[in-house]
PDB file of C-alpha atoms in Angstrom:
ATOM      1  CA  UNK S 196     -30.372 -13.694  -6.396  1.00 54.00           C
ATOM      2  CA  UNK S 197     -31.491 -13.122  -2.780  1.00 56.00           C
ATOM      3  CA  UNK S 198     -30.101 -16.510  -1.772  1.00 47.00           C
ATOM      4  CA  UNK S 199     -26.805 -15.742  -3.498  1.00 46.00           C
ATOM      5  CA  UNK S 200     -26.597 -12.351  -1.795  1.00 43.00           C
ATOM      6  CA  UNK S 201     -27.251 -13.926   1.600  1.00 48.00           C
ATOM      7  CA  UNK S 202     -24.587 -16.563   0.961  1.00 44.00           C
ATOM      8  CA  UNK S 203     -22.090 -13.857   0.006  1.00 44.00           C
ATOM      9  CA  UNK S 204     -22.931 -11.926   3.181  1.00 45.00           C
ATOM     10  CA  UNK S 205     -22.479 -15.057   5.296  1.00 51.00           C
ATOM     11  CA  UNK S 206     -19.167 -15.812   3.572  1.00 54.00           C
ATOM     12  CA  UNK S 207     -17.958 -12.232   4.141  1.00 48.00           C
ATOM     13  CA  UNK S 208     -19.022 -12.353   7.797  1.00 57.00           C
ATOM     14  CA  UNK S 209     -17.252 -15.682   8.264  1.00 56.00           C
ATOM     15  CA  UNK S 210     -14.053 -14.314   6.712  1.00 62.00           C
ATOM     16  CA  UNK S 211     -14.182 -11.225   8.943  1.00 64.00           C
ATOM     17  CA  UNK S 212     -14.745 -13.379  12.024  1.00 70.00           C
ATOM     18  CA  UNK S 213     -11.931 -15.718  11.012  1.00 75.00           C
ATOM     19  CA  UNK S 214      -9.581 -12.759  10.508  1.00 73.00           C
ATOM     20  CA  UNK S 215     -10.573 -11.280  13.872  1.00 80.00           C
ATOM     21  CA  UNK S 216      -9.870 -14.582  15.642  1.00 89.00           C
ATOM     22  CA  UNK S 217      -6.479 -14.989  13.917  1.00 88.00           C
ATOM     23  CA  UNK S 218      -5.448 -11.447  14.801  1.00 90.00           C
ATOM     24  CA  UNK S 219      -6.630 -11.926  18.386  1.00 92.00           C
ATOM     25  CA  UNK S 220      -4.513 -15.077  18.730  1.00 92.00           C
ATOM     26  CA  UNK S 221      -1.480 -13.292  17.255  1.00 93.00           C
ATOM     27  CA  UNK S 222      -1.924 -10.403  19.682  1.00 93.00           C
ATOM     28  CA  UNK S 223      -2.091 -12.829  22.599  1.00 94.00           C
ATOM     29  CA  UNK S 224       1.222 -14.294  21.437  1.00 94.00           C
ATOM     30  CA  UNK S 225       2.740 -10.794  21.289  1.00 95.00           C
ATOM     31  CA  UNK S 226       1.439 -10.097  24.786  1.00 95.00           C
ATOM     32  CA  UNK S 227       2.954 -13.297  26.154  1.00 95.00           C
ATOM     33  CA  UNK S 228       6.391 -12.994  24.575  1.00 94.00           C
ATOM     34  CA  UNK S 229       6.997  -9.237  24.387  1.00 95.00           C
ATOM     35  CA  UNK S 230       4.975  -7.466  27.083  1.00 97.00           C
ATOM     36  CA  UNK S 231       5.042  -7.322  30.873  1.00 96.00           C
ATOM     37  CA  UNK S 232       2.742  -6.422  33.735  1.00 95.00           C
ATOM     38  CA  UNK S 233       5.032  -4.015  35.579  1.00 95.00           C
ATOM     39  CA  UNK S 234       5.643  -0.467  34.384  1.00 94.00           C
ATOM     40  CA  UNK S 235       8.847   0.140  32.412  1.00 96.00           C
ATOM     41  CA  UNK S 236       8.454   3.943  32.161  1.00 96.00           C
ATOM     42  CA  UNK S 237       5.687   6.533  31.922  1.00 93.00           C
ATOM     43  CA  UNK S 238       5.164   7.723  28.297  1.00 96.00           C
ATOM     44  CA  UNK S 239       4.623  11.457  27.996  1.00 93.00           C
ATOM     45  CA  UNK S 240       2.447  11.468  24.850  1.00 96.00           C
ATOM     46  CA  UNK S 241      -0.468   9.409  23.601  1.00 98.00           C
ATOM     47  CA  UNK S 242       0.994   7.614  20.576  1.00 98.00           C
ATOM     48  CA  UNK S 243      -0.018   4.979  18.023  1.00 98.00           C
ATOM     49  CA  UNK S 244       2.895   2.847  16.785  1.00 98.00           C
ATOM     50  CA  UNK S 245       2.593   0.956  13.491  1.00 98.00           C
ATOM     51  CA  UNK S 246       5.198  -1.821  13.434  1.00 98.00           C
ATOM     52  CA  UNK S 247       6.254  -3.877  10.405  1.00 96.00           C
ATOM     53  CA  UNK S 248       7.376  -7.079  12.137  1.00 95.00           C
ATOM     54  CA  UNK S 249       9.981  -8.973  10.127  1.00 90.00           C
ATOM     55  CA  UNK S 250       8.766 -12.298  11.555  1.00 88.00           C
ATOM     56  CA  UNK S 251       5.387 -11.803   9.876  1.00 87.00           C
ATOM     57  CA  UNK S 252       4.318 -12.142   6.258  1.00 86.00           C
ATOM     58  CA  UNK S 253       3.250  -8.791   4.791  1.00 88.00           C
ATOM     59  CA  UNK S 254       1.282  -7.757   1.679  1.00 88.00           C
ATOM     60  CA  UNK S 255       2.545  -5.631  -1.211  1.00 88.00           C
ATOM     61  CA  UNK S 256       3.719  -2.042  -1.007  1.00 91.00           C
ATOM     62  CA  UNK S 257       0.375  -0.399  -1.836  1.00 93.00           C
ATOM     63  CA  UNK S 258      -1.493  -2.472   0.758  1.00 94.00           C
ATOM     64  CA  UNK S 259       1.099  -1.556   3.394  1.00 95.00           C
ATOM     65  CA  UNK S 260       0.779   2.132   2.557  1.00 97.00           C
ATOM     66  CA  UNK S 261      -3.005   1.855   2.532  1.00 97.00           C
ATOM     67  CA  UNK S 262      -3.040   0.470   6.084  1.00 97.00           C
ATOM     68  CA  UNK S 263      -0.298   2.779   7.408  1.00 98.00           C
ATOM     69  CA  UNK S 264      -2.048   5.934   6.199  1.00 98.00           C
ATOM     70  CA  UNK S 265      -5.424   4.762   7.523  1.00 98.00           C
ATOM     71  CA  UNK S 266      -3.951   3.968  10.951  1.00 98.00           C
ATOM     72  CA  UNK S 267      -2.358   7.424  10.925  1.00 98.00           C
ATOM     73  CA  UNK S 268      -5.832   8.855  10.214  1.00 98.00           C
ATOM     74  CA  UNK S 269      -7.220   6.916  13.207  1.00 98.00           C
ATOM     75  CA  UNK S 270      -4.423   8.314  15.406  1.00 98.00           C
ATOM     76  CA  UNK S 271      -4.972  11.828  14.066  1.00 98.00           C
ATOM     77  CA  UNK S 272      -8.720  12.049  14.675  1.00 98.00           C
ATOM     78  CA  UNK S 273      -8.233  10.579  18.173  1.00 98.00           C
ATOM     79  CA  UNK S 274      -5.606  13.163  19.066  1.00 98.00           C
ATOM     80  CA  UNK S 275      -2.720  10.684  19.190  1.00 98.00           C
ATOM     81  CA  UNK S 276       0.756  11.083  17.784  1.00 98.00           C
ATOM     82  CA  UNK S 277       1.801   8.542  15.142  1.00 98.00           C
ATOM     83  CA  UNK S 278       5.035   6.592  14.821  1.00 98.00           C
ATOM     84  CA  UNK S 279       6.052   4.090  12.146  1.00 98.00           C
ATOM     85  CA  UNK S 280       8.639   1.326  12.462  1.00 97.00           C
ATOM     86  CA  UNK S 281       9.326   0.066   8.929  1.00 96.00           C
ATOM     87  CA  UNK S 282      12.744  -1.557   8.632  1.00 92.00           C
ATOM     88  CA  UNK S 283      11.810  -4.782   6.827  1.00 87.00           C
ATOM     89  CA  UNK S 284      12.462  -5.898   4.118  1.00 87.00           C
ATOM     90  CA  UNK S 285      14.076  -2.459   3.697  1.00 91.00           C
ATOM     91  CA  UNK S 286      14.430   0.725   5.728  1.00 94.00           C
ATOM     92  CA  UNK S 287      11.619   2.959   4.521  1.00 95.00           C
ATOM     93  CA  UNK S 288      13.247   6.143   5.829  1.00 97.00           C
ATOM     94  CA  UNK S 289      16.003   5.758   3.208  1.00 96.00           C
ATOM     95  CA  UNK S 290      13.392   6.469   0.536  1.00 97.00           C
ATOM     96  CA  UNK S 291      10.519   8.268   2.287  1.00 98.00           C
ATOM     97  CA  UNK S 292      11.049  10.787   5.067  1.00 98.00           C
ATOM     98  CA  UNK S 293       8.684  12.678   7.382  1.00 98.00           C
ATOM     99  CA  UNK S 294       6.949  15.664   5.839  1.00 98.00           C
ATOM    100  CA  UNK S 295       4.582  17.439   8.259  1.00 98.00           C
ATOM    101  CA  UNK S 296       4.446  14.585  10.799  1.00 98.00           C
ATOM    102  CA  UNK S 297       7.534  13.226  12.541  1.00 98.00           C
ATOM    103  CA  UNK S 298       6.695   9.531  12.312  1.00 98.00           C
ATOM    104  CA  UNK S 299      10.246   8.258  12.829  1.00 97.00           C
ATOM    105  CA  UNK S 300      10.382   6.238  16.037  1.00 95.00           C
ATOM    106  CA  UNK S 301      13.296   6.636  18.438  1.00 91.00           C
ATOM    107  CA  UNK S 302      14.605   3.579  20.307  1.00 92.00           C
ATOM    108  CA  UNK S 303      13.315   3.393  23.843  1.00 93.00           C
ATOM    109  CA  UNK S 304      10.085   5.287  23.239  1.00 96.00           C
ATOM    110  CA  UNK S 305       7.894   2.175  22.898  1.00 97.00           C
ATOM    111  CA  UNK S 306       6.546   0.918  26.203  1.00 98.00           C
ATOM    112  CA  UNK S 307       6.121  -2.833  26.678  1.00 98.00           C
ATOM    113  CA  UNK S 308       4.157  -2.457  29.887  1.00 97.00           C
ATOM    114  CA  UNK S 309       0.490  -3.441  29.968  1.00 96.00           C
ATOM    115  CA  UNK S 310       0.006  -0.499  32.333  1.00 96.00           C
ATOM    116  CA  UNK S 311       0.748   1.807  29.398  1.00 97.00           C
ATOM    117  CA  UNK S 312      -0.001  -0.150  26.240  1.00 97.00           C
ATOM    118  CA  UNK S 313      -2.660  -2.052  24.331  1.00 98.00           C
ATOM    119  CA  UNK S 314      -2.391  -3.892  21.024  1.00 98.00           C
ATOM    120  CA  UNK S 315      -4.693  -2.715  18.253  1.00 97.00           C
ATOM    121  CA  UNK S 316      -5.510  -4.816  15.191  1.00 96.00           C
ATOM    122  CA  UNK S 317      -6.313  -2.940  11.993  1.00 97.00           C
ATOM    123  CA  UNK S 318      -8.864  -4.826   9.894  1.00 91.00           C
ATOM    124  CA  UNK S 319     -10.116  -1.998   7.695  1.00 93.00           C
ATOM    125  CA  UNK S 320     -13.725  -3.036   8.349  1.00 88.00           C
ATOM    126  CA  UNK S 321     -16.264  -1.861  10.887  1.00 88.00           C
ATOM    127  CA  UNK S 322     -16.394   1.516  12.553  1.00 93.00           C
ATOM    128  CA  UNK S 323     -13.369   3.762  12.896  1.00 96.00           C
ATOM    129  CA  UNK S 324     -12.159   3.004  16.440  1.00 96.00           C
ATOM    130  CA  UNK S 325     -12.341   5.484  19.294  1.00 97.00           C
ATOM    131  CA  UNK S 326      -9.130   5.226  21.315  1.00 98.00           C
ATOM    132  CA  UNK S 327      -9.048   5.406  25.111  1.00 97.00           C
ATOM    133  CA  UNK S 328      -6.892   8.366  26.161  1.00 96.00           C
ATOM    134  CA  UNK S 329      -6.060   6.542  29.409  1.00 97.00           C
ATOM    135  CA  UNK S 330      -4.045   4.133  27.240  1.00 98.00           C
ATOM    136  CA  UNK S 331      -0.807   5.975  26.477  1.00 98.00           C
ATOM    137  CA  UNK S 332       0.252   3.780  23.545  1.00 98.00           C
ATOM    138  CA  UNK S 333      -1.461   1.560  20.995  1.00 98.00           C
ATOM    139  CA  UNK S 334       0.763  -0.829  19.046  1.00 98.00           C
ATOM    140  CA  UNK S 335      -0.344  -2.155  15.644  1.00 98.00           C
ATOM    141  CA  UNK S 336       1.352  -5.341  14.438  1.00 97.00           C
ATOM    142  CA  UNK S 337      -1.619  -7.010  12.760  1.00 95.00           C
ATOM    143  CA  UNK S 338      -3.246  -5.340   9.790  1.00 96.00           C
ATOM    144  CA  UNK S 339      -4.832  -5.933   6.400  1.00 94.00           C
ATOM    145  CA  UNK S 340      -4.487  -3.746   3.320  1.00 94.00           C
ATOM    146  CA  UNK S 341      -8.037  -2.399   3.407  1.00 94.00           C
ATOM    147  CA  UNK S 342      -9.198   1.203   3.513  1.00 97.00           C
ATOM    148  CA  UNK S 343     -11.308   1.958   6.583  1.00 97.00           C
ATOM    149  CA  UNK S 344     -12.205   5.407   5.183  1.00 98.00           C
ATOM    150  CA  UNK S 345     -13.696   3.916   2.031  1.00 97.00           C
ATOM    151  CA  UNK S 346     -15.419   1.098   3.913  1.00 95.00           C
ATOM    152  CA  UNK S 347     -17.068   3.633   6.228  1.00 96.00           C
ATOM    153  CA  UNK S 348     -18.268   5.769   3.338  1.00 95.00           C
ATOM    154  CA  UNK S 349     -16.355   8.820   4.559  1.00 96.00           C
ATOM    155  CA  UNK S 350     -17.133  11.759   2.273  1.00 96.00           C
ATOM    156  CA  UNK S 351     -14.188  12.710   0.045  1.00 96.00           C
ATOM    157  CA  UNK S 352     -12.188   9.777   1.446  1.00 97.00           C
ATOM    158  CA  UNK S 353      -9.875   9.801  -1.597  1.00 97.00           C
ATOM    159  CA  UNK S 354      -8.832  13.393  -0.891  1.00 97.00           C
ATOM    160  CA  UNK S 355      -8.494  12.708   2.848  1.00 98.00           C
ATOM    161  CA  UNK S 356      -6.274   9.667   2.214  1.00 98.00           C
ATOM    162  CA  UNK S 357      -4.131  11.627  -0.245  1.00 97.00           C
ATOM    163  CA  UNK S 358      -3.735  14.525   2.177  1.00 97.00           C
ATOM    164  CA  UNK S 359      -2.814  12.145   5.010  1.00 98.00           C
ATOM    165  CA  UNK S 360      -0.192  10.546   2.766  1.00 98.00           C
ATOM    166  CA  UNK S 361       1.307  13.962   2.036  1.00 98.00           C
ATOM    167  CA  UNK S 362       1.307  14.875   5.724  1.00 98.00           C
ATOM    168  CA  UNK S 363       3.330  11.735   6.425  1.00 98.00           C
ATOM    169  CA  UNK S 364       5.689  11.297   3.505  1.00 98.00           C
ATOM    170  CA  UNK S 365       7.910  13.001   1.020  1.00 97.00           C
ATOM    171  CA  UNK S 366      10.721  11.418  -1.046  1.00 98.00           C
ATOM    172  CA  UNK S 367      14.182  11.589   0.460  1.00 98.00           C
ATOM    173  CA  UNK S 368      16.931  13.431  -1.429  1.00 98.00           C
ATOM    174  CA  UNK S 369      17.988  10.055  -2.839  1.00 97.00           C
ATOM    175  CA  UNK S 370      14.530   9.397  -4.286  1.00 97.00           C
ATOM    176  CA  UNK S 371      14.123  13.009  -5.445  1.00 97.00           C
ATOM    177  CA  UNK S 372      17.328  12.675  -7.443  1.00 97.00           C
ATOM    178  CA  UNK S 373      16.148   9.396  -9.005  1.00 96.00           C
ATOM    179  CA  UNK S 374      12.800  10.998  -9.919  1.00 97.00           C
ATOM    180  CA  UNK S 375      14.427  14.157 -11.289  1.00 95.00           C
ATOM    181  CA  UNK S 376      16.776  12.054 -13.437  1.00 95.00           C
ATOM    182  CA  UNK S 377      13.766  10.879 -15.440  1.00 94.00           C
ATOM    183  CA  UNK S 378      12.930  12.806 -18.597  1.00 88.00           C
ATOM    184  CA  UNK S 379       9.275  13.122 -17.648  1.00 95.00           C
ATOM    185  CA  UNK S 380       7.968  16.307 -16.081  1.00 95.00           C
ATOM    186  CA  UNK S 381       4.965  16.256 -13.768  1.00 96.00           C
ATOM    187  CA  UNK S 382       1.582  16.411 -15.563  1.00 97.00           C
ATOM    188  CA  UNK S 383       3.324  15.997 -18.938  1.00 97.00           C
ATOM    189  CA  UNK S 384       2.271  12.378 -19.551  1.00 98.00           C
ATOM    190  CA  UNK S 385      -0.444   9.776 -19.051  1.00 98.00           C
ATOM    191  CA  UNK S 386       0.325   6.763 -16.845  1.00 98.00           C
ATOM    192  CA  UNK S 387      -1.182   3.386 -17.751  1.00 98.00           C
ATOM    193  CA  UNK S 388      -0.821   0.471 -15.336  1.00 98.00           C
ATOM    194  CA  UNK S 389      -1.472  -3.183 -16.191  1.00 96.00           C
ATOM    195  CA  UNK S 390      -0.984  -5.888 -13.591  1.00 93.00           C
ATOM    196  CA  UNK S 391      -0.725  -9.462 -14.807  1.00 89.00           C
ATOM    197  CA  UNK S 392       0.590 -11.077 -11.567  1.00 80.00           C
ATOM    198  CA  UNK S 393       1.561 -14.538 -12.925  1.00 75.00           C
ATOM    199  CA  UNK S 394      -0.448 -14.580 -16.162  1.00 78.00           C
ATOM    200  CA  UNK S 395       2.623 -13.965 -18.351  1.00 82.00           C
ATOM    201  CA  UNK S 396       5.213 -15.557 -16.057  1.00 68.00           C
ATOM    202  CA  UNK S 397       5.961 -15.932 -12.360  1.00 56.00           C
ATOM    203  CA  UNK S 398       5.875 -12.683 -10.411  1.00 50.00           C
ATOM    204  CA  UNK S 399       4.196 -13.285  -7.054  1.00 54.00           C
ATOM    205  CA  UNK S 400       3.867 -16.391  -4.879  1.00 51.00           C
ATOM    206  CA  UNK S 401       0.364 -17.510  -4.004  1.00 52.00           C
ATOM    207  CA  UNK S 402      -1.267 -16.383  -7.250  1.00 56.00           C
ATOM    208  CA  UNK S 403      -1.762 -19.262  -9.671  1.00 57.00           C
ATOM    209  CA  UNK S 404      -2.685 -18.165 -13.174  1.00 64.00           C
ATOM    210  CA  UNK S 405      -1.605 -20.528 -15.908  1.00 70.00           C
ATOM    211  CA  UNK S 406      -1.984 -19.477 -19.542  1.00 84.00           C
ATOM    212  CA  UNK S 407      -0.661 -21.327 -22.549  1.00 88.00           C
ATOM    213  CA  UNK S 408       1.294 -19.550 -25.286  1.00 90.00           C
ATOM    214  CA  UNK S 409      -1.774 -18.818 -27.401  1.00 93.00           C
ATOM    215  CA  UNK S 410      -3.694 -17.416 -24.423  1.00 91.00           C
ATOM    216  CA  UNK S 411      -0.748 -15.226 -23.434  1.00 92.00           C
ATOM    217  CA  UNK S 412      -0.482 -13.853 -26.958  1.00 93.00           C
ATOM    218  CA  UNK S 413      -4.216 -13.126 -27.055  1.00 94.00           C
ATOM    219  CA  UNK S 414      -4.080 -11.316 -23.702  1.00 94.00           C
ATOM    220  CA  UNK S 415      -1.084  -9.234 -24.778  1.00 95.00           C
ATOM    221  CA  UNK S 416      -2.795  -8.240 -28.035  1.00 96.00           C
ATOM    222  CA  UNK S 417      -5.968  -7.239 -26.202  1.00 96.00           C
ATOM    223  CA  UNK S 418      -3.929  -5.039 -23.865  1.00 96.00           C
ATOM    224  CA  UNK S 419      -2.142  -3.429 -26.815  1.00 97.00           C
ATOM    225  CA  UNK S 420      -5.509  -2.694 -28.432  1.00 97.00           C
ATOM    226  CA  UNK S 421      -6.735  -1.059 -25.226  1.00 97.00           C
ATOM    227  CA  UNK S 422      -3.550   1.021 -25.065  1.00 97.00           C
ATOM    228  CA  UNK S 423      -4.265   2.218 -28.591  1.00 97.00           C
ATOM    229  CA  UNK S 424      -7.766   3.291 -27.528  1.00 97.00           C
ATOM    230  CA  UNK S 425      -6.351   5.250 -24.594  1.00 97.00           C
ATOM    231  CA  UNK S 426      -3.742   6.833 -26.854  1.00 97.00           C
ATOM    232  CA  UNK S 427      -6.420   8.051 -29.283  1.00 97.00           C
ATOM    233  CA  UNK S 428      -8.318   9.987 -26.605  1.00 96.00           C
ATOM    234  CA  UNK S 429      -5.275  11.597 -24.975  1.00 96.00           C
ATOM    235  CA  UNK S 430      -2.911  14.135 -26.505  1.00 95.00           C
ATOM    236  CA  UNK S 431      -0.117  13.548 -23.989  1.00 97.00           C
ATOM    237  CA  UNK S 432       2.458  10.753 -24.388  1.00 97.00           C
ATOM    238  CA  UNK S 433       1.828   7.490 -22.543  1.00 97.00           C
ATOM    239  CA  UNK S 434       4.148   5.935 -19.971  1.00 98.00           C
ATOM    240  CA  UNK S 435       3.492   2.233 -19.298  1.00 98.00           C
ATOM    241  CA  UNK S 436       3.769   0.570 -15.878  1.00 97.00           C
ATOM    242  CA  UNK S 437       3.358  -3.138 -15.245  1.00 95.00           C
ATOM    243  CA  UNK S 438       4.463  -6.027 -13.049  1.00 90.00           C
ATOM    244  CA  UNK S 439       5.400  -7.984 -16.189  1.00 90.00           C
ATOM    245  CA  UNK S 440       8.846  -7.279 -17.591  1.00 90.00           C
ATOM    246  CA  UNK S 441       7.801  -9.266 -20.674  1.00 90.00           C
ATOM    247  CA  UNK S 442       4.864  -6.964 -21.392  1.00 94.00           C
ATOM    248  CA  UNK S 443       6.920  -3.838 -20.701  1.00 95.00           C
ATOM    249  CA  UNK S 444       9.417  -4.908 -23.360  1.00 94.00           C
ATOM    250  CA  UNK S 445       6.617  -5.687 -25.820  1.00 95.00           C
ATOM    251  CA  UNK S 446       5.011  -2.286 -25.132  1.00 96.00           C
ATOM    252  CA  UNK S 447       8.353  -0.619 -25.782  1.00 96.00           C
ATOM    253  CA  UNK S 448       8.680  -2.513 -29.089  1.00 96.00           C
ATOM    254  CA  UNK S 449       5.253  -1.109 -30.010  1.00 96.00           C
ATOM    255  CA  UNK S 450       6.359   2.472 -29.519  1.00 95.00           C
ATOM    256  CA  UNK S 451       5.301   3.090 -25.914  1.00 97.00           C
ATOM    257  CA  UNK S 452       7.593   4.498 -23.254  1.00 97.00           C
ATOM    258  CA  UNK S 453       8.666   2.622 -20.130  1.00 97.00           C
ATOM    259  CA  UNK S 454      11.038   3.313 -17.254  1.00 96.00           C
ATOM    260  CA  UNK S 455      14.349   1.504 -16.968  1.00 91.00           C
ATOM    261  CA  UNK S 456      14.783  -1.260 -14.400  1.00 87.00           C
ATOM    262  CA  UNK S 457      13.390  -4.711 -13.695  1.00 85.00           C
ATOM    263  CA  UNK S 458      10.148  -5.048 -11.755  1.00 83.00           C
ATOM    264  CA  UNK S 459      10.068  -7.328  -8.707  1.00 78.00           C
ATOM    265  CA  UNK S 460       7.407  -7.866  -6.030  1.00 69.00           C
ATOM    266  CA  UNK S 461       8.305  -6.135  -2.806  1.00 73.00           C
ATOM    267  CA  UNK S 462       7.472  -9.218  -0.712  1.00 67.00           C
ATOM    268  CA  UNK S 463      10.297 -11.102  -2.372  1.00 63.00           C
ATOM    269  CA  UNK S 464      13.937 -10.871  -1.336  1.00 57.00           C
ATOM    270  CA  UNK S 465      14.926  -7.529  -2.801  1.00 70.00           C
ATOM    271  CA  UNK S 466      17.932  -5.275  -3.095  1.00 85.00           C
ATOM    272  CA  UNK S 467      18.296  -1.511  -3.046  1.00 89.00           C
ATOM    273  CA  UNK S 468      17.727  -1.124  -6.801  1.00 90.00           C
ATOM    274  CA  UNK S 469      14.494  -3.126  -6.548  1.00 89.00           C
ATOM    275  CA  UNK S 470      13.173  -0.852  -3.791  1.00 91.00           C
ATOM    276  CA  UNK S 471      14.151   2.242  -5.762  1.00 93.00           C
ATOM    277  CA  UNK S 472      12.330   0.866  -8.812  1.00 93.00           C
ATOM    278  CA  UNK S 473       9.135   0.220  -6.809  1.00 93.00           C
ATOM    279  CA  UNK S 474       9.207   3.713  -5.286  1.00 95.00           C
ATOM    280  CA  UNK S 475      10.091   5.290  -8.637  1.00 96.00           C
ATOM    281  CA  UNK S 476       7.110   3.616 -10.320  1.00 97.00           C
ATOM    282  CA  UNK S 477       4.830   4.759  -7.493  1.00 97.00           C
ATOM    283  CA  UNK S 478       5.923   8.387  -7.625  1.00 98.00           C
ATOM    284  CA  UNK S 479       6.051   8.566 -11.412  1.00 98.00           C
ATOM    285  CA  UNK S 480       2.452   7.334 -11.517  1.00 98.00           C
ATOM    286  CA  UNK S 481       1.552   9.930  -8.871  1.00 98.00           C
ATOM    287  CA  UNK S 482       3.064  12.688 -11.075  1.00 98.00           C
ATOM    288  CA  UNK S 483       1.090  11.805 -14.214  1.00 98.00           C
ATOM    289  CA  UNK S 484      -1.666  14.073 -15.525  1.00 98.00           C
ATOM    290  CA  UNK S 485      -4.078  11.142 -15.527  1.00 98.00           C
ATOM    291  CA  UNK S 486      -3.772   7.506 -14.426  1.00 98.00           C
ATOM    292  CA  UNK S 487      -5.417   4.543 -16.136  1.00 98.00           C
ATOM    293  CA  UNK S 488      -5.579   0.990 -14.812  1.00 98.00           C
ATOM    294  CA  UNK S 489      -6.501  -1.685 -17.354  1.00 97.00           C
ATOM    295  CA  UNK S 490      -8.524  -4.521 -15.803  1.00 95.00           C
ATOM    296  CA  UNK S 491     -10.254  -7.628 -17.118  1.00 92.00           C
ATOM    297  CA  UNK S 492     -10.024 -11.403 -17.401  1.00 89.00           C
ATOM    298  CA  UNK S 493      -6.603 -12.727 -16.308  1.00 89.00           C
ATOM    299  CA  UNK S 494      -5.617  -9.266 -15.100  1.00 91.00           C
ATOM    300  CA  UNK S 495      -5.367  -8.252 -11.452  1.00 88.00           C
ATOM    301  CA  UNK S 496      -7.239  -5.216 -10.146  1.00 89.00           C
ATOM    302  CA  UNK S 497      -4.259  -3.557  -8.494  1.00 86.00           C
ATOM    303  CA  UNK S 498      -4.317  -0.961  -5.733  1.00 92.00           C
ATOM    304  CA  UNK S 499      -0.811   0.208  -6.636  1.00 95.00           C
ATOM    305  CA  UNK S 500      -1.719   2.670  -9.385  1.00 97.00           C
ATOM    306  CA  UNK S 501      -4.929   3.802  -7.682  1.00 97.00           C
ATOM    307  CA  UNK S 502      -3.159   4.764  -4.468  1.00 98.00           C
ATOM    308  CA  UNK S 503      -0.264   6.319  -6.352  1.00 98.00           C
ATOM    309  CA  UNK S 504      -2.863   8.510  -8.065  1.00 98.00           C
ATOM    310  CA  UNK S 505      -4.444   9.336  -4.694  1.00 97.00           C
ATOM    311  CA  UNK S 506      -1.033  10.230  -3.286  1.00 97.00           C
ATOM    312  CA  UNK S 507      -0.554  12.686  -6.150  1.00 96.00           C
ATOM    313  CA  UNK S 508      -4.181  13.867  -6.089  1.00 95.00           C
ATOM    314  CA  UNK S 509      -4.545  12.878  -9.753  1.00 96.00           C
ATOM    315  CA  UNK S 510      -7.412  11.616 -11.904  1.00 95.00           C
ATOM    316  CA  UNK S 511      -7.709   7.822 -11.798  1.00 97.00           C
ATOM    317  CA  UNK S 512      -9.780   5.648 -14.102  1.00 97.00           C
ATOM    318  CA  UNK S 513     -10.178   1.880 -14.444  1.00 96.00           C
ATOM    319  CA  UNK S 514     -10.848   0.662 -17.992  1.00 96.00           C
ATOM    320  CA  UNK S 515     -11.941  -2.826 -18.956  1.00 95.00           C
ATOM    321  CA  UNK S 516     -10.477  -4.903 -21.779  1.00 89.00           C
TER     322      UNK S 516
END
């Protein structure tokens, strides 16, 4: 067991080093193509900019939010302002708007001078960085969907992350109307999330899970049995969330409630209805009295429902098949 532990530690260290090298190379490329030595202007405030670059591949919605909120926390504790540029693959400000923090970036406020700016990679590991106040702006292009608060063992990190989310975001009037059009009142239901990825059919590129018909049927039945267990210990009605449209329809046939709309991964080419569906699922989970995530063989341990629960400061529990 000691040998296995050491091998796991070496593997983790190698992955962290590999990630650090890749992010360093990417930052060098940004420096070469986008930044200059001479001063363009003198920024008034110390600011951290988080930029979703459309030329880069990005993770799912929950991982993006996880990193964005954690980088905001880093800016906050260092006394920096925080700005977010999120226009790809959709304009975030159409669905989420600033709450207590004005994170919307105005054109012309980002400096591309090395006299003002440094690039900061967010890895979610290691110590929470101390920023140099002599550097007026830090720009974050490279990130991973890890939680630096959790990884540093910060006390009450769940509450801190949830509060930071609320300081940053609230639904726009468009999203509020979509949420209010649902029949479900806040704290009047239990949310259960099951993520299959590609186990029941293609959902996300890069995840290869192949089950035959019999295995799919067995997995579905096991999930239905677990739903029945959850139903027996809760008096409130259950609202099902999943990345599998097939399972959602089966759950509905078995008497469970689901929200209208087809589920699609946010990294795919998506339209306005797809974005609204993703945000609706997130906020409806955040409004539940309690949130369950079913995990087990051939299921994916998703951050989506966990961080929706954190955003709503709600009870979250993972249950195994």
